[in-house]
CSV table of C-alpha atoms in Angstrom, one decimal:
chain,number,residue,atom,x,y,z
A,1,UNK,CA,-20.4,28.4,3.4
A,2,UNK,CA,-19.3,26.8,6.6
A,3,UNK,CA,-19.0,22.8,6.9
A,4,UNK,CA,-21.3,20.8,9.2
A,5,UNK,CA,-20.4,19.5,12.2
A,6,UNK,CA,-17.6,16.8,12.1
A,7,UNK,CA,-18.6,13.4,11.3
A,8,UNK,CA,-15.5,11.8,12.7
A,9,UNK,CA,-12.4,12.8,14.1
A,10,UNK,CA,-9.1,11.3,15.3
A,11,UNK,CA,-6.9,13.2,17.8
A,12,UNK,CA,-3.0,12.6,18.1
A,13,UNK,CA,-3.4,9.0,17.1
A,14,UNK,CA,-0.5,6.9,17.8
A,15,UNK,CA,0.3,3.2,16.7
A,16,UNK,CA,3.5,1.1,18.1
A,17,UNK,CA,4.1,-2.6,17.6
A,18,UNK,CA,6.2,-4.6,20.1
A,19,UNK,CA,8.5,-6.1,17.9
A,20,UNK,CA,10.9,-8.1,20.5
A,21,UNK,CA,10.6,-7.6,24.3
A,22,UNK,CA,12.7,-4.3,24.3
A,23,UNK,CA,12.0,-3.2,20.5
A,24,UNK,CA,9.1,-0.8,19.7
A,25,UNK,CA,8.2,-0.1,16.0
A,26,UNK,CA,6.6,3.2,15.7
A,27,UNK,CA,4.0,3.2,12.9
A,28,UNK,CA,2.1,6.0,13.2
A,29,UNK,CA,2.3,9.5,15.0
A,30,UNK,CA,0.0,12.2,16.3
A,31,UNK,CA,-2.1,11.7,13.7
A,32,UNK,CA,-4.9,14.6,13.6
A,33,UNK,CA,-8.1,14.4,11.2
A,34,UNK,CA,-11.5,15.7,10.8
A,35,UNK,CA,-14.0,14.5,8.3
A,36,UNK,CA,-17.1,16.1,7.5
A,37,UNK,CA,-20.6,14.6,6.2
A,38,UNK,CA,-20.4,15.0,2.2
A,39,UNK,CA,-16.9,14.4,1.8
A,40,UNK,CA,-14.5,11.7,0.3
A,41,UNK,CA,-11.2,11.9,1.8
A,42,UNK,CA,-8.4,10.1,0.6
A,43,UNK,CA,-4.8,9.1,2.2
A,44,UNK,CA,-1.9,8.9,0.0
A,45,UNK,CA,1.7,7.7,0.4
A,46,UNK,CA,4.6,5.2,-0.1
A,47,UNK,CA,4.3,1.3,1.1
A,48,UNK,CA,4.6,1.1,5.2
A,49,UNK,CA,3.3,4.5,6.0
A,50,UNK,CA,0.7,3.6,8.1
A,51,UNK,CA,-2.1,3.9,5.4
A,52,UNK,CA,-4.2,0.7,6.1
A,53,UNK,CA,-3.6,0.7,9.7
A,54,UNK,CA,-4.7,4.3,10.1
A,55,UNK,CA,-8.3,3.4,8.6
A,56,UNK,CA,-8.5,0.0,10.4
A,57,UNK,CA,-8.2,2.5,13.9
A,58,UNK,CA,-10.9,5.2,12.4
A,59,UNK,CA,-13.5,2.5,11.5
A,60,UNK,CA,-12.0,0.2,15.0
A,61,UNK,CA,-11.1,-2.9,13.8
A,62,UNK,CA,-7.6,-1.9,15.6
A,63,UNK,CA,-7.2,0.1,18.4
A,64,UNK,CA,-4.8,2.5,18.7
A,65,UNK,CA,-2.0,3.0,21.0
A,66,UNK,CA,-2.4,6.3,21.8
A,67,UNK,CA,-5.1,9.3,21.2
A,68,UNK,CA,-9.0,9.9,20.6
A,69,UNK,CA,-11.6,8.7,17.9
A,70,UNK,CA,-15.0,10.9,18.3
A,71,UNK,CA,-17.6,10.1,16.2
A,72,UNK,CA,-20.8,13.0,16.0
A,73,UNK,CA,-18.4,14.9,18.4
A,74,UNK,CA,-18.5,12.3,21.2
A,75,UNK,CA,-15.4,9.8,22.1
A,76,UNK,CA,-15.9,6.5,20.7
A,77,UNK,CA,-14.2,3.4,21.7
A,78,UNK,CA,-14.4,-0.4,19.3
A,79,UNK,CA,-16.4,-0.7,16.4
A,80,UNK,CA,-18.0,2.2,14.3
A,81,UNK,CA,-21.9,1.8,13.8
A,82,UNK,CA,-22.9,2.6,10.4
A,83,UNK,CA,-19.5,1.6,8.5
A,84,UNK,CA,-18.6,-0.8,5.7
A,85,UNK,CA,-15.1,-2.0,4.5
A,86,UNK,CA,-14.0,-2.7,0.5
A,87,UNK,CA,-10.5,-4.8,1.2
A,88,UNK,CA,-7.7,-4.3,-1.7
A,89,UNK,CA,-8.4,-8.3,-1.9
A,90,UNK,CA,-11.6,-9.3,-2.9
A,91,UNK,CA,-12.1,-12.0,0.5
A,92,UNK,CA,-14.9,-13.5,-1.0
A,93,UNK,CA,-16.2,-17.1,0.2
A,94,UNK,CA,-15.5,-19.5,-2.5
A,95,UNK,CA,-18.5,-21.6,-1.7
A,96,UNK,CA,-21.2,-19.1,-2.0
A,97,UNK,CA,-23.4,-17.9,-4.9
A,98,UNK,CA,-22.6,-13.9,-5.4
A,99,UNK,CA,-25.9,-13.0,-4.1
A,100,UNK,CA,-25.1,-14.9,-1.3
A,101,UNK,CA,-22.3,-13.2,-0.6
A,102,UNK,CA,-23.9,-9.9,-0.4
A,103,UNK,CA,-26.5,-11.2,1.8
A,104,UNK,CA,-24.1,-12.6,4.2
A,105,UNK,CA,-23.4,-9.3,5.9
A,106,UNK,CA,-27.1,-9.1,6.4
A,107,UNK,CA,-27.4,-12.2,8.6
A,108,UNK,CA,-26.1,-10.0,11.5
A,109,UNK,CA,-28.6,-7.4,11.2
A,110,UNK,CA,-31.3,-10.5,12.1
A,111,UNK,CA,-33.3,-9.3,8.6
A,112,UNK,CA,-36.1,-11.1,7.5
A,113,UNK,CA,-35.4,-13.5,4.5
A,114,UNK,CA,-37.9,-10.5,2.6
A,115,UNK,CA,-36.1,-7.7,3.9
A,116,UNK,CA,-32.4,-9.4,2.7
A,117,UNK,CA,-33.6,-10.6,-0.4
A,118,UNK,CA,-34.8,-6.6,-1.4
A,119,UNK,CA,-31.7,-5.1,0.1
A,120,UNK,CA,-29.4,-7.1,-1.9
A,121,UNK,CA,-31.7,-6.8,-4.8
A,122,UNK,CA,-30.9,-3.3,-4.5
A,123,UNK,CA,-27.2,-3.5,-3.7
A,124,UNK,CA,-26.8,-5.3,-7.1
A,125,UNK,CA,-28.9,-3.1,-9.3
A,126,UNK,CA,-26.2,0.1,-7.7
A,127,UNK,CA,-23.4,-2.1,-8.9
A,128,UNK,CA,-24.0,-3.4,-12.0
A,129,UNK,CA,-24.5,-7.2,-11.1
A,130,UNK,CA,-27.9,-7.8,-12.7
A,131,UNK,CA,-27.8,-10.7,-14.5
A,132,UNK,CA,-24.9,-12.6,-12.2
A,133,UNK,CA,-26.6,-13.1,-9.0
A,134,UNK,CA,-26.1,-17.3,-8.9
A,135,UNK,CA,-22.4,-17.0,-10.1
A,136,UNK,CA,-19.6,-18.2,-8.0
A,137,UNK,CA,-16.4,-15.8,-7.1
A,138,UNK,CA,-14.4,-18.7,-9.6
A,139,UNK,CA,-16.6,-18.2,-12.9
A,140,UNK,CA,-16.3,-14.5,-12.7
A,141,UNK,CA,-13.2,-11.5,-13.5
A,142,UNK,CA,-11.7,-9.4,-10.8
A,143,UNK,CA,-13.4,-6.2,-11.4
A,144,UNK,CA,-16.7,-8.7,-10.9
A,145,UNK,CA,-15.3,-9.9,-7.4
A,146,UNK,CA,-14.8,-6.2,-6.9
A,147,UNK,CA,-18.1,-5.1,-7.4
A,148,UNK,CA,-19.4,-7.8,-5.0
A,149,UNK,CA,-17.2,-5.9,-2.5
A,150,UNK,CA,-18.7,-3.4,-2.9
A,151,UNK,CA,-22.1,-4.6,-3.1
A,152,UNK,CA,-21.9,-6.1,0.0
A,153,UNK,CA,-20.1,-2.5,1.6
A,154,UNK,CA,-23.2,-1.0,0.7
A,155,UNK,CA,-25.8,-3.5,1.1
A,156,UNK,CA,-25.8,-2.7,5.3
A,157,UNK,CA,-26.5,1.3,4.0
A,158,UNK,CA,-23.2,3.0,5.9
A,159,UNK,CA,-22.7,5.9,6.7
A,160,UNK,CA,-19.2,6.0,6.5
A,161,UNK,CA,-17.3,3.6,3.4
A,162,UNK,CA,-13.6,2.7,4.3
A,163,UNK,CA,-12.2,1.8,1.2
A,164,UNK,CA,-8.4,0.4,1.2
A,165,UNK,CA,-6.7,0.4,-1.9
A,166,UNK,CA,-9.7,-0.8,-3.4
A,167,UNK,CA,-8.8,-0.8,-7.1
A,168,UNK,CA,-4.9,-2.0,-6.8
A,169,UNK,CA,-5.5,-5.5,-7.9
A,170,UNK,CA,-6.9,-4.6,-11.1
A,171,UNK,CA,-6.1,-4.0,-14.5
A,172,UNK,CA,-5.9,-0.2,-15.1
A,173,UNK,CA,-9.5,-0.6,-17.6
A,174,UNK,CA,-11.4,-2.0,-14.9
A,175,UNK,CA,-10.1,0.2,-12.2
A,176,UNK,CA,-11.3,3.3,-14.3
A,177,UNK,CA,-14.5,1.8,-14.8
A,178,UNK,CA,-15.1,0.8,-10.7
A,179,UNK,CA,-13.6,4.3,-9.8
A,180,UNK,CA,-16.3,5.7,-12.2
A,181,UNK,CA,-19.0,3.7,-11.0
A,182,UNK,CA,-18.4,4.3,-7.0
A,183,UNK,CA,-18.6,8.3,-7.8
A,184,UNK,CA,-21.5,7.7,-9.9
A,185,UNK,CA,-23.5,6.0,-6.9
A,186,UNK,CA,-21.9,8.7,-4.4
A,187,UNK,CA,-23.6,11.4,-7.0
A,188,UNK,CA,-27.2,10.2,-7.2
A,189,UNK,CA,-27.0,9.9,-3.4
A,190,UNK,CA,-29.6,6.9,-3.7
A,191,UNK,CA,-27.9,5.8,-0.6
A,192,UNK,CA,-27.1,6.7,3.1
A,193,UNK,CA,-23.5,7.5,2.3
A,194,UNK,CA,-22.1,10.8,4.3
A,195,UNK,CA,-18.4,9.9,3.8
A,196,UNK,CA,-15.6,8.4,1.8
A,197,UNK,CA,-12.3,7.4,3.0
A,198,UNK,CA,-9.9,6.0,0.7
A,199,UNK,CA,-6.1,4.6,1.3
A,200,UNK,CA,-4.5,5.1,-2.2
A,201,UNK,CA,-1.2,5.1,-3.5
A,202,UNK,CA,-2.3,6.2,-7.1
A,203,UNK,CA,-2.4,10.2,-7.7
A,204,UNK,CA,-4.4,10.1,-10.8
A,205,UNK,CA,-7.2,7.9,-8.8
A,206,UNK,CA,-7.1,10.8,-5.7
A,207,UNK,CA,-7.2,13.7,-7.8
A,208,UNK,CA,-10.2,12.1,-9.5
A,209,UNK,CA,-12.3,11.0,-6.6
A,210,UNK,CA,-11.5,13.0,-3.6
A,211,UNK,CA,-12.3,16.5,-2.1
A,212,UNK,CA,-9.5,16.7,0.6
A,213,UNK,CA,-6.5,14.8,0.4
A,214,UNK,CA,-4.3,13.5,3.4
A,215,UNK,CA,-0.5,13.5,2.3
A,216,UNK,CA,1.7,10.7,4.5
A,217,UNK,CA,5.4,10.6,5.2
A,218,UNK,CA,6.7,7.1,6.3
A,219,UNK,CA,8.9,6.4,9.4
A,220,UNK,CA,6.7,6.7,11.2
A,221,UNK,CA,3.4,7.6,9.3
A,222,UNK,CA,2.2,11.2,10.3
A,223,UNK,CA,0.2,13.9,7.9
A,224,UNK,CA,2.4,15.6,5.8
A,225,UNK,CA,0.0,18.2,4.4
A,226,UNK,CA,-3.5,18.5,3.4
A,227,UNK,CA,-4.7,19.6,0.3
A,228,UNK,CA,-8.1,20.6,-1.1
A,229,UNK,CA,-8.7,19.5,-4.3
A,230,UNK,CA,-11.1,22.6,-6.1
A,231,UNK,CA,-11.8,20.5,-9.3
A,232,UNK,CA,-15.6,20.4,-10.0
A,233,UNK,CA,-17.2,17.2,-10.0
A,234,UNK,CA,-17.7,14.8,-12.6
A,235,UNK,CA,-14.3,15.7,-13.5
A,236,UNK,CA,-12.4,15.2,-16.7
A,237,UNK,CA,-9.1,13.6,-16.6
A,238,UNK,CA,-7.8,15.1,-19.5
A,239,UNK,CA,-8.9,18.4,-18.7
A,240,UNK,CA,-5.7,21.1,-18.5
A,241,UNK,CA,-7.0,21.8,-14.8
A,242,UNK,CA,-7.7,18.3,-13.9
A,243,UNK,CA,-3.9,17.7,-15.1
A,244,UNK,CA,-2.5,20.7,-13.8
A,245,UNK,CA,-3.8,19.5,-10.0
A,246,UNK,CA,-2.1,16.1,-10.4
A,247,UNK,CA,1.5,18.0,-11.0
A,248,UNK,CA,0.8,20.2,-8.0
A,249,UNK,CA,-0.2,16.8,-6.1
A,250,UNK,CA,3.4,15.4,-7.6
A,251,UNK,CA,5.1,18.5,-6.3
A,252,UNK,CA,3.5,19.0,-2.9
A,253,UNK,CA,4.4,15.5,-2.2
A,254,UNK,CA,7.8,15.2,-4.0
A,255,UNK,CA,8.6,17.9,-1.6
A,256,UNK,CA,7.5,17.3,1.6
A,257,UNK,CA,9.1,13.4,1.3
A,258,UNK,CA,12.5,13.2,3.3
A,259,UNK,CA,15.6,14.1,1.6
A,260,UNK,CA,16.2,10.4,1.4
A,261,UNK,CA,14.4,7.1,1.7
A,262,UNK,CA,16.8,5.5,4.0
A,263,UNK,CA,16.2,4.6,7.6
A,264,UNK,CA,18.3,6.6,9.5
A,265,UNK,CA,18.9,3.6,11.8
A,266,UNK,CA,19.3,1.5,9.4
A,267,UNK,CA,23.3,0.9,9.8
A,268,UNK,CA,22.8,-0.7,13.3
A,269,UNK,CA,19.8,-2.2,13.0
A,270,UNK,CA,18.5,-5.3,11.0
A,271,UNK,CA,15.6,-3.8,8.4
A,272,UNK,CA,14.2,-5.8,5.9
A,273,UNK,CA,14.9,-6.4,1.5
A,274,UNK,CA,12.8,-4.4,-0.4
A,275,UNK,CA,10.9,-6.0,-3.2
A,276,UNK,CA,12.3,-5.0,-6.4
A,277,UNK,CA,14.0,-7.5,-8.8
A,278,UNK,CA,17.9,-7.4,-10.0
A,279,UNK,CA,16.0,-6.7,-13.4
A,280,UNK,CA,14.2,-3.5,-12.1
A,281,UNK,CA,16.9,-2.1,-10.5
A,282,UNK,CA,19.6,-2.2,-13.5
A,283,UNK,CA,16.0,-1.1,-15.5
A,284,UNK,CA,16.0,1.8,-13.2
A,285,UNK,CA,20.0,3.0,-13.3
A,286,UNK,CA,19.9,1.6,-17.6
A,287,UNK,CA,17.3,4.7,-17.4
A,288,UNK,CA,18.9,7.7,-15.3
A,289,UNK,CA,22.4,6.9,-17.4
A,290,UNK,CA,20.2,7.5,-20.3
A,291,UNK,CA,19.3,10.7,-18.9
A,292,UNK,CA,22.4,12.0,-18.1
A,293,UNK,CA,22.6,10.5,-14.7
A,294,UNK,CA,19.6,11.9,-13.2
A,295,UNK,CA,15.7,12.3,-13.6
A,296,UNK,CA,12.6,13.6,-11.7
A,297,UNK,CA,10.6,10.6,-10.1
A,298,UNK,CA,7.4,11.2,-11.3
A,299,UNK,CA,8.7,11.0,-14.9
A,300,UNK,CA,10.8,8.3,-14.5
A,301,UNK,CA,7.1,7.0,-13.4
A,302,UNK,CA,5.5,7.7,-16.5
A,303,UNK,CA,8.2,7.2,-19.0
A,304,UNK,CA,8.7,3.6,-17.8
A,305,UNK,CA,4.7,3.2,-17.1
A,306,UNK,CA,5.6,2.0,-13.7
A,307,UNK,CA,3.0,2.1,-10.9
A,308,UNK,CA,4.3,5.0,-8.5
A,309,UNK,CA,4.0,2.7,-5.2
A,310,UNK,CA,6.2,-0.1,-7.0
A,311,UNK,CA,8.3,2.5,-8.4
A,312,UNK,CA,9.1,3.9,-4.6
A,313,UNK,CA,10.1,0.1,-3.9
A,314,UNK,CA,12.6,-0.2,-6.6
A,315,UNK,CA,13.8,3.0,-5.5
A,316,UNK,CA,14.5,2.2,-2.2
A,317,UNK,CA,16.2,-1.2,-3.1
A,318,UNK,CA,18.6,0.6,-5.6
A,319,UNK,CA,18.9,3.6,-2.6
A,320,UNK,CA,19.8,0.4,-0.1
A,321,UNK,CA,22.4,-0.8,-2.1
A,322,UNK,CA,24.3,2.5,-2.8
A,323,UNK,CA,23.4,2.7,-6.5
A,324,UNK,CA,21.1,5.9,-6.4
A,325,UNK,CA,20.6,9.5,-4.2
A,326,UNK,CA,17.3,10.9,-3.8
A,327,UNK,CA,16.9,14.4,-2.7
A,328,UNK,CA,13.1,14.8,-2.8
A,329,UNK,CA,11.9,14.3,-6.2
A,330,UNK,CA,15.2,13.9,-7.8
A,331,UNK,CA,16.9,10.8,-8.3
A,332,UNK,CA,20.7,10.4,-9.1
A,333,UNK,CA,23.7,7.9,-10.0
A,334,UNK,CA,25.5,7.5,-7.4
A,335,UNK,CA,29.4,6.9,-8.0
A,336,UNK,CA,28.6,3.0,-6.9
A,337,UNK,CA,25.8,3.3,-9.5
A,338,UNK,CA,27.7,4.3,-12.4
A,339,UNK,CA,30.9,1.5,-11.8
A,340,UNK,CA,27.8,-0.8,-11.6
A,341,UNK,CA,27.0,-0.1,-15.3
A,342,UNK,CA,30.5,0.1,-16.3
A,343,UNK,CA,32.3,-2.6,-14.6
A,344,UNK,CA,31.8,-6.4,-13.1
A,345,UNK,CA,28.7,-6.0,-12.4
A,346,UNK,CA,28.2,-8.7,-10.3
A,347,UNK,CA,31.5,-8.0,-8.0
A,348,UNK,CA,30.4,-4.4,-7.6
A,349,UNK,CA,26.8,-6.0,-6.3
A,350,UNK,CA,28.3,-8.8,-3.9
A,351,UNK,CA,30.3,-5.5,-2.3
A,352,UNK,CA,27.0,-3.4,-1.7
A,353,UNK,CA,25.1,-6.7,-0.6
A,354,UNK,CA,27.9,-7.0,2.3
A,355,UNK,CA,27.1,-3.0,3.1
A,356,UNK,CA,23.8,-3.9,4.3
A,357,UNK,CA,22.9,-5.8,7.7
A,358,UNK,CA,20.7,-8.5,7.1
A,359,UNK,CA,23.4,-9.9,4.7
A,360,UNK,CA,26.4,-9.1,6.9
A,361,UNK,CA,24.4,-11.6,9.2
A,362,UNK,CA,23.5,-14.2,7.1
A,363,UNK,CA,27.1,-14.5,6.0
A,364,UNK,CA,28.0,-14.5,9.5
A,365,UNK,CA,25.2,-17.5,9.8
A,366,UNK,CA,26.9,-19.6,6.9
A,367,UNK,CA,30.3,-18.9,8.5
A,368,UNK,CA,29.8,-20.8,11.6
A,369,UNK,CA,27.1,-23.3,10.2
A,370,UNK,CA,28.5,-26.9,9.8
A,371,UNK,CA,29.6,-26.9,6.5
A,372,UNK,CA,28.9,-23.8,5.9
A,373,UNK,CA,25.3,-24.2,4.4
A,374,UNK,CA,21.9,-23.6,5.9
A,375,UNK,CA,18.4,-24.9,5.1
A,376,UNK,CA,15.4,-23.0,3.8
A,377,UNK,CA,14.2,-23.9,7.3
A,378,UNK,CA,17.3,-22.6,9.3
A,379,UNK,CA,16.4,-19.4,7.1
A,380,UNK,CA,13.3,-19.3,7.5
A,381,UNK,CA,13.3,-19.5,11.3
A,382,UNK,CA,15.9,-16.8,11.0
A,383,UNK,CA,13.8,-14.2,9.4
A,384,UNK,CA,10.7,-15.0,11.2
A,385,UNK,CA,12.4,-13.9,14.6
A,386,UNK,CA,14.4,-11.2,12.7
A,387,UNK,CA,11.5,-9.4,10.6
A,388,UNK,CA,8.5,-10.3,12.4
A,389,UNK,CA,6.7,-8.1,11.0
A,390,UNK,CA,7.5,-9.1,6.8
A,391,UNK,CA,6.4,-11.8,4.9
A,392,UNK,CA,8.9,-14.1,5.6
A,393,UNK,CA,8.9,-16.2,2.1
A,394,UNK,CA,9.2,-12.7,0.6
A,395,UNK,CA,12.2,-11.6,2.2
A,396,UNK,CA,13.5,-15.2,2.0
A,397,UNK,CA,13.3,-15.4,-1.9
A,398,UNK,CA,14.7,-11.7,-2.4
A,399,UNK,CA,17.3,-13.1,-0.5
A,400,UNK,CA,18.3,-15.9,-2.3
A,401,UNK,CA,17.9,-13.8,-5.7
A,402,UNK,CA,20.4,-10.6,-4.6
A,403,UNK,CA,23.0,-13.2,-2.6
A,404,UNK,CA,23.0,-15.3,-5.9
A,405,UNK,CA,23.1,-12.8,-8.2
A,406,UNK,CA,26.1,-10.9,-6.3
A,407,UNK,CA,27.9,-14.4,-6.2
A,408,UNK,CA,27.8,-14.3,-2.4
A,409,UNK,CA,26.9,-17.9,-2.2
A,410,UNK,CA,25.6,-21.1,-3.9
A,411,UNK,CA,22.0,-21.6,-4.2
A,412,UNK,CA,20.8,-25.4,-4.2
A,413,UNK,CA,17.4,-25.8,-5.6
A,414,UNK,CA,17.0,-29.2,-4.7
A,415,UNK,CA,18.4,-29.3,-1.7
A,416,UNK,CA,17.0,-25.9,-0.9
A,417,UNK,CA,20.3,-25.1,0.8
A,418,UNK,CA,22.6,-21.8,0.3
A,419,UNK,CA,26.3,-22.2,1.1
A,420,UNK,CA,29.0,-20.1,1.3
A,421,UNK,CA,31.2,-20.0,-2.1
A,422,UNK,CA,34.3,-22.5,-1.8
């Protein structure tokens, strides 16, 4: 059976930030999609591929830098009509009632008081919020504030849902239950909902939920593959074949990710920390020396129950400091890696930390800073014009925690001053 006519499409989509005045950061490239009226699509990939900016330009929140958005087969420009948003964070107002909430997004739409009061009546029964319509966002659980979102996605009867990362900020119980409950509503087709599209990072939540399945590569983001997911719906997650898709999904993406993680610019240029701990990172080598010095990623994944996206992230810390090689879906002990384990630790650590850029220049900093010390401030203001585009107290406090760990210089809490060792 042929598919209806496109619902939306994007053609050779390009985002760039200006970073500095002659710096471009390239964050997505000739993207190309199609989506179709009774689909849900979903986009997967690592941290910083371009997921959440990608659907912020399909729904035009953003605009792009370069390329088309048609929408019913004619170009588009700003805003989608007939759209709705669910935000990983809940962005709820503190100060209003749940059902006032929902009704908020109304207030546009210049509804009577009648018309709101039935709509969100409505949006609540889909949900599951009977029962909790004078709460407050503070008396109620995450999956709750969830719901709201979604409540209030569908309350304005879209067309099109844009859902980013909706279910990352909760408990994996809750998450079931919400994924569950949005494929439930999406069934009974008691609304005006043609479309889907989800930003995930989770391959057991897009083999569940979607029908095609947009596979991202990072640096910059651009469509790896697509893949069509043939598993009947409702579908059973501990069916062989429902099981059997996710490891093709883990294969197909293990092996269309670069050979290695690593910015291939990163040796001249100033990138940023990743956010893994010291404790995660000797977690992660402790493992692969346990397994003979290497193991595939995905069950590294499951054997240490560690969210795949965060996993990537510890990854590519332990890849930045020389302690692991990945080749596709294999990770390995590097020779740094093993004298790690065996030797000084700590010494071995400090050498790796003076390997990579940002640190080179920091110690460079302390070096001609009276005294040799700087202020949080001094720091602060240093990574705000270096990293623009990173949460500064982030990178600041992974900072402080690698330098003081690798015994590359004092940190004074107090004083909330770092200074080169005397």
């Amino acid at each position: 059976m042929p598919k209806q006519s496109p619902l939306l499409e994007a053609q050779k989509i390009e985002k760039n930030f200006i970073i500095k005045e002659n710096e471009i950061l390239h964050v997505l490239k000739n993207i190309n999609i199609t989506i179709y009226p009774n689909e849900i699509v979903a986009f997967i990939g690592p941290s910083g591929c371009g997921k959440s900016t990608l659907i912020r330009i399909l729904t035009g929140l953003i605009p792009a830098t370069k390329g088309l958005i048609f929408y019913y087969q004619k170009p588009w420009e700003g805003l989608l009509p007939k759209t709705s948003f669910v935000f990983q964070t809940f962005a709820l107002f503190p100060w209003m009632t749940v059902e006032e909430n929902i009704e908020a997004v109304l207030k546009a739409e210049h509804d009577s008081v009648k018309e709101m009061k039935e709509k969100t009546k409505t949006a609540i029964s889909l949900v599951g919020l009977k029962g909790f319509e004078e709460a407050y966002p503070k008396e109620i659980s995450g999956g709750m504030k969830q719901r709201v979102g979604i409540a209030r996605a569908l309350v304005t009867n879209p067309e099109i849902l844009f859902m980013d990362e909706p279910f990352s900020e909760l408990d994996s119980f809750t998450a079931e239950v919400l994924r569950e409950e949005v494929l439930s509503i999406w069934s009974k087709k008691e609304t005006n909902l043609k479309s889907i599209l989800l930003a995930s990072h989770d391959l057991h939540e897009v083999t569940l939920m979607a029908d095609r399945i947009f596979v991202m590569g990072t640096h910059p983001g651009e469509i790896l593959a697509i893949i069509e997911n043939p598993l009947p719906k409702p579908r059973d997650d501990h069916s062989e074949e429902f099981i059997n898709f996710k490891e093709h999904l883990h294969d197909t993406y293990g092996k269309l990710k670069p050979a290695s993680f690593k910015n291939p610019t990163q040796e001249k240029t100033i990138g940023p920390l990743l956010p893994a701990t010291i404790d995660q990172i000797i977690g992660l080598l402790d493992f692969l020396r346990k397994h003979k010095g290497s193991a595939d990623i995905f069950k590294i994944g499951a054997e240490k129950h560690e969210h795949f996206d965060k996993l990537i992230l510890i990854l590519q810390a332990a890849e930045l400091l020389n302690f692991v090689e990945i080749s596709h879906r294999t990770v390995s002990l590097t020779e740094k890696g093993k004298e790690f384990l065996k030797k000084d630790g700590k010494e071995i650590f400090k050498k790796q930390l003076m390997t990579i850029p940002l640190f080179i220049k920091v110690i460079d900093l302390l070096k001609q800073a009276p005294h040799h010390s700087l202020h949080r401030n001094d720091l602060i203001r240093f990574l705000t014009n270096t990293l623009p585009f990173q949460d500064v107290n982030t990178q600041y406090l992974i900072l402080i925690r690698w330098g003081h760990f690798g015994n590359l210089f004092d940190y004074h809490h107090t004083a909330r001053k770092i200074s080169l060792k005397p």
